[in-house]
XYZ file of C-alpha atoms in Angstrom:
549
model
C 174.202 92.837 48.267
C 173.291 89.230 47.718
C 174.453 88.259 51.144
C 172.191 90.703 52.579
C 169.213 89.508 50.690
C 170.038 85.837 51.868
C 170.399 86.861 55.288
C 166.884 88.545 55.206
C 165.342 85.355 53.538
C 166.838 83.187 56.120
C 165.180 85.583 59.026
C 162.009 85.266 57.425
C 162.096 81.317 57.381
C 159.783 79.797 60.370
C 161.907 78.325 62.842
C 159.962 75.866 65.038
C 162.717 75.450 67.593
C 163.378 79.049 68.051
C 159.376 79.790 68.547
C 159.101 77.199 71.154
C 162.059 78.520 72.916
C 160.561 82.055 72.990
C 157.264 80.468 74.005
C 158.703 78.701 77.086
C 160.853 81.745 78.093
C 157.523 84.044 77.765
C 155.648 81.373 79.802
C 157.863 81.563 83.058
C 157.181 85.395 82.993
C 153.480 85.157 82.328
C 153.071 82.583 85.144
C 154.838 84.782 87.463
C 153.125 87.810 86.410
C 149.711 85.848 87.039
C 150.800 84.553 90.486
C 151.780 88.241 91.622
C 148.424 89.580 90.286
C 146.471 86.858 91.997
C 148.277 87.795 95.233
C 147.553 91.447 94.807
C 143.868 90.860 94.149
C 143.881 88.518 97.291
C 145.469 91.084 99.558
C 142.930 93.604 98.355
C 140.012 91.330 98.847
C 141.193 90.568 102.413
C 141.600 94.083 103.170
C 137.838 94.959 102.216
C 136.370 91.872 103.470
C 134.464 92.465 106.730
C 134.503 90.339 109.576
C 131.205 88.080 110.362
C 129.890 86.862 113.592
C 126.799 84.894 114.505
C 123.747 87.139 114.908
C 121.979 84.494 116.952
C 122.919 80.791 118.181
C 121.091 77.801 118.430
C 118.293 78.700 116.091
C 115.630 76.263 114.834
C 115.369 75.672 111.204
C 112.119 77.566 111.041
C 113.772 80.585 112.540
C 116.848 80.477 110.234
C 114.485 80.813 107.377
C 112.679 83.641 108.681
C 115.859 85.483 109.847
C 117.467 85.023 106.460
C 114.303 86.391 104.810
C 114.324 89.399 106.991
C 117.909 90.151 106.602
C 117.620 89.803 102.799
C 114.793 92.038 102.482
C 116.567 94.638 104.874
C 119.542 94.479 102.443
C 121.916 93.514 105.314
C 124.727 91.476 104.150
C 124.991 87.949 105.728
C 126.373 84.421 104.997
C 125.623 81.196 106.508
C 128.315 78.820 108.104
C 128.526 75.619 106.291
C 129.918 73.812 109.233
C 127.436 75.017 111.992
C 124.515 76.359 109.867
C 124.464 79.594 111.863
C 123.814 82.976 110.125
C 126.753 85.272 110.142
C 126.542 89.104 109.960
C 129.240 91.688 109.442
C 130.314 92.870 112.978
C 129.328 96.506 112.208
C 125.808 95.528 111.225
C 125.114 93.061 114.175
C 123.462 95.790 116.246
C 121.156 96.856 113.260
C 120.339 93.382 112.376
C 119.256 92.500 115.958
C 117.097 95.593 116.190
C 115.316 94.609 112.878
C 114.936 90.907 113.753
C 113.445 92.030 117.241
C 110.865 94.378 115.422
C 109.764 91.308 113.411
C 109.494 89.074 116.544
C 112.433 86.852 115.889
C 113.771 84.501 116.986
C 110.318 83.022 117.614
C 111.364 79.771 119.440
C 114.206 77.940 120.793
C 113.354 74.596 119.941
C 110.644 72.301 118.294
C 107.236 72.080 119.974
C 104.326 70.504 118.741
C 105.783 70.368 115.347
C 107.794 67.420 116.393
C 104.685 65.166 116.433
C 103.821 65.925 112.942
C 106.777 63.805 111.949
C 105.576 60.363 111.136
C 106.912 58.188 113.729
C 108.862 55.073 112.508
C 107.364 51.464 112.517
C 109.469 50.236 115.429
C 109.019 53.174 117.635
C 108.338 52.196 121.155
C 105.791 53.509 123.672
C 108.598 55.236 125.651
C 109.861 57.156 122.627
C 106.393 58.387 121.836
C 105.715 59.608 125.500
C 109.383 61.293 125.499
C 108.485 62.950 122.176
C 105.230 64.325 123.879
C 106.797 65.456 126.862
C 109.622 67.178 125.115
C 107.058 69.002 122.764
C 104.970 70.134 125.877
C 108.083 71.337 127.643
C 109.031 73.362 124.489
C 105.376 74.910 124.200
C 105.412 75.838 127.814
C 108.774 77.562 127.365
C 107.595 79.322 124.504
C 104.483 80.553 126.104
C 106.613 81.900 129.315
C 109.106 83.536 127.037
C 106.352 85.627 125.482
C 105.809 87.424 128.891
C 107.131 90.748 129.761
C 110.652 91.132 131.162
C 111.676 87.384 130.214
C 114.030 86.856 127.436
C 114.192 82.850 127.497
C 113.037 80.138 129.693
C 113.140 76.363 130.008
C 110.705 73.914 131.347
C 111.421 70.447 132.771
C 108.520 68.057 133.666
C 109.103 64.860 135.775
C 106.174 62.505 135.373
C 106.442 59.412 137.516
C 105.018 56.193 135.938
C 101.451 55.857 137.147
C 99.851 53.039 138.994
C 96.518 51.380 138.276
C 95.478 52.050 141.761
C 94.428 55.658 142.628
C 95.890 55.832 146.086
C 99.487 54.699 144.762
C 99.641 57.283 141.876
C 102.765 59.584 141.967
C 102.571 63.478 141.820
C 103.877 65.193 138.710
C 106.370 67.998 139.437
C 107.881 70.789 137.235
C 110.899 73.021 137.232
C 111.109 76.398 135.448
C 114.231 78.233 134.845
C 113.548 82.001 133.536
C 116.162 84.258 131.964
C 115.408 87.786 132.692
C 116.314 90.554 130.541
C 119.232 92.925 131.373
C 118.087 95.369 134.122
C 114.546 93.668 134.583
C 112.901 92.071 137.376
C 110.062 89.669 137.638
C 106.906 91.802 138.265
C 104.474 91.197 141.039
C 102.327 88.266 140.399
C 104.324 86.795 137.462
C 105.865 84.059 139.467
C 102.328 82.844 140.701
C 101.000 83.183 137.074
C 103.743 81.128 135.819
C 103.059 78.572 138.467
C 99.398 78.254 137.841
C 100.096 78.138 134.122
C 102.307 75.441 134.095
C 100.235 73.359 136.709
C 97.109 73.942 134.710
C 98.749 72.602 131.371
C 100.304 69.347 132.912
C 97.922 66.390 134.127
C 98.240 65.552 137.704
C 100.516 68.674 138.483
C 99.766 70.774 141.713
C 100.733 74.231 141.720
C 102.767 73.381 144.946
C 105.072 71.192 143.057
C 106.261 73.753 140.641
C 109.640 75.510 141.178
C 110.673 78.824 139.731
C 114.169 80.004 139.437
C 115.883 82.691 137.548
C 119.397 82.802 135.833
C 121.047 83.660 139.058
C 119.796 80.659 140.986
C 117.417 82.726 143.085
C 114.239 80.919 143.910
C 111.154 83.020 142.760
C 108.317 80.505 143.787
C 106.561 79.801 147.032
C 108.862 77.792 149.560
C 105.996 76.074 151.136
C 105.811 78.559 153.962
C 102.897 78.792 156.340
C 100.283 81.206 155.883
C 101.670 83.362 158.698
C 104.900 84.119 157.196
C 103.620 84.565 153.625
C 100.884 86.941 154.998
C 103.842 88.857 157.048
C 105.863 89.195 153.696
C 102.839 90.660 152.083
C 102.283 93.133 154.983
C 105.908 94.447 155.059
C 105.821 94.932 151.206
C 102.659 96.906 151.707
C 104.156 99.061 154.532
C 107.161 99.887 152.644
C 104.799 100.874 149.566
C 103.008 103.151 151.975
C 105.940 104.824 153.348
C 107.629 105.241 149.812
C 104.520 106.793 148.529
C 104.465 109.363 151.389
C 108.320 110.261 151.000
C 107.973 110.666 147.120
C 105.064 113.078 147.639
C 106.728 115.097 150.178
C 109.966 115.207 147.882
C 107.985 116.338 144.782
C 106.537 119.216 146.806
C 109.750 120.619 148.070
C 112.022 119.915 145.181
C 110.799 122.807 142.959
C 111.457 125.209 146.023
C 114.879 123.925 147.502
C 116.038 121.666 144.766
C 115.789 118.008 143.931
C 119.225 116.937 145.371
C 118.660 119.193 148.564
C 115.755 117.328 150.120
C 115.877 113.910 151.740
C 112.596 112.513 153.394
C 111.964 109.430 155.284
C 108.625 108.356 156.348
C 107.546 105.606 159.078
C 104.064 104.326 158.996
C 102.469 102.258 161.676
C 99.983 100.121 159.869
C 97.704 97.774 161.702
C 96.702 94.605 159.781
C 94.159 93.297 162.218
C 90.730 92.042 160.803
C 87.826 91.790 163.024
C 84.269 90.944 162.329
C 81.217 91.221 164.636
C 77.444 90.581 164.359
C 74.740 91.889 166.736
C 70.817 91.224 167.302
C 69.213 93.884 169.411
C 65.739 93.522 170.909
C 63.558 96.442 172.358
C 60.785 94.901 174.390
C 59.289 98.276 175.694
C 58.231 99.277 172.069
C 55.342 96.757 171.901
C 53.441 97.332 168.538
C 50.425 95.103 167.461
C 51.349 93.249 164.169
C 48.123 91.295 163.777
C 44.728 90.593 165.856
C 42.010 88.078 165.243
C 38.850 87.866 167.442
C 36.249 85.206 167.094
C 32.826 85.402 168.870
C 29.800 82.781 168.875
C 26.541 82.928 170.626
C 23.497 80.391 170.589
C 19.920 80.655 172.192
C 17.242 78.053 172.046
C 14.154 76.283 174.010
C 14.351 73.212 176.558
C 12.091 71.097 174.140
C 15.069 71.437 171.602
C 16.258 67.784 170.781
C 19.091 67.127 172.810
C 21.350 63.860 173.379
C 22.311 61.335 170.980
C 20.198 60.690 167.932
C 18.634 57.129 168.028
C 15.400 55.378 167.925
C 13.914 56.873 171.087
C 14.627 60.179 170.270
C 13.084 60.062 166.883
C 9.672 58.755 168.198
C 6.719 61.151 167.551
C 5.596 63.224 170.445
C 2.476 62.341 172.484
C -0.849 64.064 171.675
C -0.242 67.719 171.070
C -1.786 70.571 173.125
C -2.709 73.855 172.210
C -0.649 76.601 173.899
C -1.752 80.125 174.193
C 0.311 82.897 172.995
C 2.161 84.642 175.634
C 1.061 88.199 176.628
C 3.224 91.140 176.550
C 3.746 90.876 180.133
C 5.224 87.448 179.957
C 7.920 88.394 177.244
C 10.603 88.957 179.710
C 9.775 85.542 181.493
C 10.081 84.002 178.068
C 13.491 85.385 177.338
C 14.613 84.423 180.895
C 13.293 81.130 180.401
C 15.288 80.640 176.828
C 18.726 78.938 177.216
C 21.862 81.032 176.189
C 25.416 79.817 174.955
C 28.072 82.163 174.212
C 32.055 81.599 172.826
C 34.683 84.051 172.279
C 38.208 83.538 170.941
C 40.844 86.282 170.561
C 44.566 86.154 169.012
C 46.993 89.143 169.050
C 50.459 89.226 167.439
C 52.863 91.797 168.618
C 56.144 93.085 166.589
C 59.281 93.233 168.499
C 62.076 95.589 167.536
C 65.121 93.509 166.090
C 68.769 95.099 165.212
C 71.087 92.937 163.322
C 74.566 94.567 162.904
C 77.503 92.888 160.915
C 80.831 94.987 161.240
C 84.053 94.415 159.367
C 86.867 96.585 159.974
C 89.430 97.524 157.270
C 92.341 95.072 156.799
C 94.899 97.829 157.063
C 94.714 100.802 159.128
C 97.463 103.560 159.463
C 97.679 104.042 163.106
C 100.582 106.705 163.143
C 102.846 108.465 160.635
C 106.201 110.055 161.606
C 108.101 112.076 159.181
C 111.927 113.138 159.293
C 113.155 115.716 156.746
C 116.719 116.941 156.281
C 117.166 119.994 154.087
C 120.466 121.402 152.692
C 121.438 125.026 153.184
C 120.139 127.619 150.901
C 122.393 129.096 148.087
C 122.331 132.793 148.303
C 124.306 135.632 146.831
C 126.316 137.758 149.098
C 127.041 141.540 148.796
C 130.197 140.638 146.599
C 127.965 138.691 144.167
C 129.473 135.287 145.301
C 127.165 132.278 145.797
C 127.442 131.146 149.391
C 125.270 128.593 151.428
C 123.125 129.952 154.222
C 121.044 128.024 156.862
C 117.264 128.073 156.706
C 115.211 130.736 158.774
C 112.448 130.091 160.904
C 109.866 130.991 157.995
C 111.403 128.182 155.942
C 110.754 125.525 158.735
C 107.354 126.786 159.225
C 106.537 126.437 155.412
C 108.125 123.095 155.244
C 106.098 121.545 158.191
C 102.910 123.092 156.694
C 103.515 121.475 153.324
C 104.249 118.071 154.898
C 101.262 118.091 157.178
C 98.913 118.676 154.349
C 100.827 116.234 152.350
C 100.281 113.312 154.774
C 97.044 114.098 156.193
C 98.321 115.032 159.549
C 96.239 113.788 162.467
C 97.528 115.022 165.794
C 95.043 112.746 167.677
C 96.670 109.571 166.237
C 100.289 110.905 167.248
C 101.724 112.112 164.041
C 105.002 114.001 164.205
C 106.984 116.021 161.619
C 110.706 116.693 162.128
C 112.848 119.034 160.024
C 116.416 119.297 160.406
C 118.623 121.766 158.358
C 122.345 120.904 157.604
C 124.884 121.499 155.058
C 125.221 118.645 152.822
C 128.536 117.250 151.809
C 129.440 117.997 148.199
C 128.682 115.196 145.633
C 131.504 113.209 144.427
C 132.060 113.983 140.830
C 132.409 110.676 138.913
C 135.398 110.793 136.635
C 134.772 110.300 133.064
C 136.121 106.844 131.749
C 139.325 107.038 129.898
C 138.853 107.280 126.397
C 139.809 103.929 124.580
C 143.676 104.477 123.132
C 143.602 104.743 119.438
C 145.521 101.610 118.961
C 142.399 99.797 120.474
C 139.912 101.450 118.246
C 138.068 98.852 115.921
C 138.474 101.150 113.017
C 142.111 101.513 113.263
C 142.407 97.689 112.254
C 140.435 98.392 109.169
C 142.510 101.341 108.234
C 145.744 99.460 108.691
C 144.368 96.496 106.707
C 143.643 98.790 103.892
C 147.048 100.615 104.007
C 148.772 97.459 104.070
C 146.861 96.318 101.109
C 147.658 99.335 99.314
C 151.391 99.213 99.813
C 151.440 95.673 98.868
C 149.606 96.366 95.655
C 152.185 99.145 94.860
C 155.121 96.984 95.615
C 153.655 94.184 93.367
C 153.177 96.649 90.566
C 156.447 98.463 90.710
C 158.794 95.499 91.468
C 157.044 92.527 89.702
C 154.318 93.638 87.171
C 156.081 96.603 85.448
C 159.464 94.818 84.890
C 157.662 91.644 83.718
C 155.782 93.796 81.134
C 158.986 95.544 80.058
C 160.601 92.252 79.495
C 157.924 90.824 77.740
C 157.595 93.967 75.369
C 161.314 93.989 74.912
C 161.515 90.293 73.900
C 158.667 90.974 71.332
C 160.423 94.153 69.964
C 163.698 92.287 69.624
C 161.912 89.346 67.904
C 159.797 91.060 65.528
C 161.474 94.661 64.857
C 165.164 93.782 64.716
C 167.453 91.619 62.570
C 171.135 90.482 62.832
C 173.761 91.194 60.087
C 176.691 88.885 59.608
C 178.999 90.498 61.986
C 176.478 89.884 64.817
C 175.245 93.477 65.213
C 171.541 94.271 65.883
C 170.140 96.430 63.075
C 166.597 98.078 62.544
C 164.783 96.791 59.557
C 163.947 100.593 58.208
C 167.711 101.702 59.177
C 170.451 101.745 56.611
C 173.362 99.375 57.819
C 175.857 101.921 57.050
C 174.325 104.423 59.137
C 173.601 102.358 62.101
C 177.243 101.224 61.994
C 178.557 104.675 61.882
C 176.603 105.948 64.606
C 177.605 102.856 66.782
C 181.400 103.480 65.915
C 180.939 107.128 66.757
C 179.248 106.247 70.199
C 182.040 103.910 70.968
C 184.721 106.360 69.915
C 183.406 109.177 71.953
C 182.263 107.848 75.359
C 181.990 111.354 76.565
C 178.453 112.826 76.367
C 179.634 116.076 74.927
C 181.835 114.576 72.389
C 178.772 112.128 71.442
C 176.376 115.196 71.216
C 178.825 117.212 68.997
C 179.372 114.082 66.774
C 175.353 113.586 66.790
C 175.139 117.384 65.454
C 177.729 116.659 62.723
C 176.011 113.711 61.587
C 172.825 115.920 61.259
C 174.525 118.453 59.255
C 176.003 115.897 56.888
C 173.042 113.655 56.337
C 170.014 115.206 57.971
C 167.532 112.947 55.997
C 169.175 109.785 57.328
C 169.080 111.119 60.864
C 165.368 112.039 60.604
C 164.693 108.717 59.532
C 166.516 106.990 62.456
C 164.506 109.335 65.008
C 161.432 108.477 63.260
C 162.009 104.765 63.843
C 162.833 105.482 67.314
C 159.569 107.290 68.312
C 157.368 104.927 66.177
C 155.324 102.321 68.023
C 156.681 98.888 67.964
C 153.569 97.593 65.715
C 154.204 99.977 62.954
């Protein structure tokens, strides 16, 4: 009894070396467990982490800030690459992000324009550098303006400015080159190339429109090549002729499609268009139709005696007359004689203006005149149902030909005097080739398969880590804690429970060793229960009790 008490007292004494040994033995297990848990967490994060790609490249600093604000407000996850400064978006969100950014008008620019001039120049900046900065800013601003046009995705402008001489006659001409990148499936609309040419020419000093060159991303020249007016006019006339023919053809097919089917009518129109331009001016006079416009008549008569003063006034003519004599009044009979002897002076002047007929005609004919239209139409056989109820093809009848000709004549404004003609031909069309559907992408090439494989791999890895590393490590730690805190050693080296009597534990151990067979051990356990049930119940209670109790 005394030996047992001493053993218990020695076990309760604090042993520093034993504690350190137990700590270091647990430390390796804890570190291993932490490394395994970190590996499992890393695999899990790798499986659920989406792959990121740049939403746009070569963005300006201003655009990067605005793009980040829009993505943040739209709750689209993104991150910024620290090495390149590009905004990265998850692969499954790139399409949505581009649509949202396009609706906000982003990106707005591809470079720095006049904002570059707001930076304060250094003290030692040369005039050449200032000129180069201004030219770069001007090119960027023009590129922004051109990129804002319809069907144009991006553009670049290059301006070549020669060094100007002080003499006007020796000044060089400025030239410019414009490269436009069109949107997929789009073409440059009519007149846009000319608009870009004049836009650039009007924005750069000493730049003529003839010195501006425009190309697209495929290297096709879009600006004028310096051709003479005759060739350029011919190209315009050919384009107008094709437009007239296409208009008539579309009109014919639209009228006949509801009757015979859209794919069963083929129409071609040839229009002879005259582009001559003539002007005439005529002035016509009608001499037979004389009409008085104005008339002026002037008439003057003078009467007087012979004694009237005549001649040049002077001294002699102003002398008083000699002695006067009394003359008798003439009698009535002498009145005629007096009138005949009186001098008479008459003057008459007449001016008459006549109005002449004058006709002035100015005639200018139309620039384009359709001289003749010829139409050729090919019609497929009709689909009819035979007596057996089967759908077959049958040729057109004479009534169909007459109907088609009448419709086409009214559609094109048929004029027999100018030689218009309409030809209708019926034939069975070849069956249309049915395009095979593209093969479905194999399942192993589907993008979602990789994500599933990653998640499955991560799950299996986590389970392996839990059952092969984490669980044994936890059991090892709990077993060591139990043996250190809940068990003691007797003098013979046998592990004894604190609350279990040494005699009973030794007896059960001896019985288990003597009867290795399970049946015998079970029978021995029953015998022990019948002999001392209280002690056995206490042992079972210690077995099932938690380690801390």
